[in-house]
Amino acid sequence: MPATVKRAPQRTCLACRKVKAKRELLRLVRTPDGAIEIDPTGKKAGRGAYFCRLPECWEAGLKGNRLENALKSKLSNQEREQLLSQVKELLKGA
Ligand SMILES: [Zn+2]
């Protein structure tokens, strides 16, 4: 890619596998101390995964073990539920 062409960074939604501009997605991050958090800024350090800003993608993504594989971390049902309710709140305000 020529250096003069500026392109928005793109990421793939872990649930639906669609490639979108990074700013259209919402990031989930495993912080260096092992906590799993939503990262609305996309700037936190740690291993991340991206989902569309759609509750259905988060629901699908939080269900299986794809997310655990992406983050290389185990998620309890309680953590999944907490993250999902946090995301829903966040998407409501968006
Ligand atoms: Zn998606």
XYZ file of C-alpha atoms and ligand atoms in Angstrom:
95
model
C 0.000 0.000 0.000
C 1.469 3.390 -0.969
C 2.340 5.520 2.010
C 0.264 8.396 0.654
C -2.993 6.429 0.913
C -4.570 6.834 4.302
C -6.935 4.085 5.297
C -8.848 3.653 8.495
C -7.654 0.610 10.386
C -10.001 -2.320 10.062
C -10.854 -5.145 12.375
C -13.004 -8.254 12.196
C -16.018 -8.788 14.415
C -15.429 -11.956 16.380
C -19.092 -12.931 16.179
C -20.222 -12.270 12.601
C -16.731 -12.118 11.013
C -17.523 -8.906 9.164
C -14.591 -6.597 8.546
C -15.340 -3.045 9.594
C -13.553 0.165 10.377
C -12.095 -0.068 13.851
C -14.168 2.864 15.090
C -17.372 1.054 14.121
C -16.492 -1.788 16.427
C -16.299 -2.034 20.177
C -13.259 -3.584 21.790
C -13.008 -6.014 24.622
C -9.644 -6.267 26.294
C -7.890 -8.580 28.693
C -5.769 -6.244 30.741
C -2.249 -7.242 31.793
C -3.597 -8.105 35.263
C -6.118 -10.518 33.786
C -9.338 -8.523 34.050
C -11.660 -8.536 31.063
C -13.091 -5.133 30.297
C -14.908 -3.247 27.605
C -12.578 -0.722 26.068
C -14.615 2.052 24.417
C -11.461 4.013 23.564
C -9.767 1.025 21.919
C -6.502 2.127 23.502
C -6.055 -0.062 26.548
C -3.073 -2.330 26.698
C -3.728 -6.018 26.486
C -5.043 -8.711 24.229
C -8.212 -7.518 22.536
C -11.187 -8.733 20.585
C -13.613 -6.688 18.536
C -17.356 -6.860 18.071
C -19.874 -4.804 16.124
C -21.754 -2.240 18.148
C -24.736 -4.559 18.071
C -26.127 -6.442 21.059
C -26.661 -9.547 18.920
C -22.971 -9.760 18.053
C -22.016 -9.443 21.722
C -24.567 -12.048 22.714
C -23.285 -14.457 20.103
C -19.667 -13.658 20.843
C -19.964 -14.011 24.581
C -21.744 -17.336 24.321
C -19.222 -19.709 22.815
C -15.565 -20.264 23.495
C -14.389 -18.195 20.550
C -13.867 -15.254 22.839
C -11.918 -17.353 25.324
C -9.685 -18.469 22.480
C -9.199 -14.917 21.255
C -8.362 -13.558 24.685
C -6.601 -16.698 25.880
C -8.537 -16.412 29.078
C -11.400 -18.239 30.760
C -14.674 -16.438 31.289
C -17.188 -17.389 33.935
C -20.898 -17.179 33.203
C -21.089 -14.336 35.661
C -18.403 -12.400 33.799
C -20.178 -12.991 30.505
C -23.436 -11.689 31.916
C -21.760 -8.661 33.441
C -20.020 -7.784 30.212
C -23.203 -8.205 28.238
C -25.204 -5.915 30.502
C -22.393 -3.343 30.434
C -22.318 -3.447 26.651
C -26.059 -3.058 26.407
C -25.908 0.030 28.606
C -23.086 1.420 26.530
C -24.831 0.786 23.224
C -27.997 2.387 24.525
C -26.147 5.612 25.160
C -24.403 5.550 21.776
Zn -20.610 -8.473 14.239
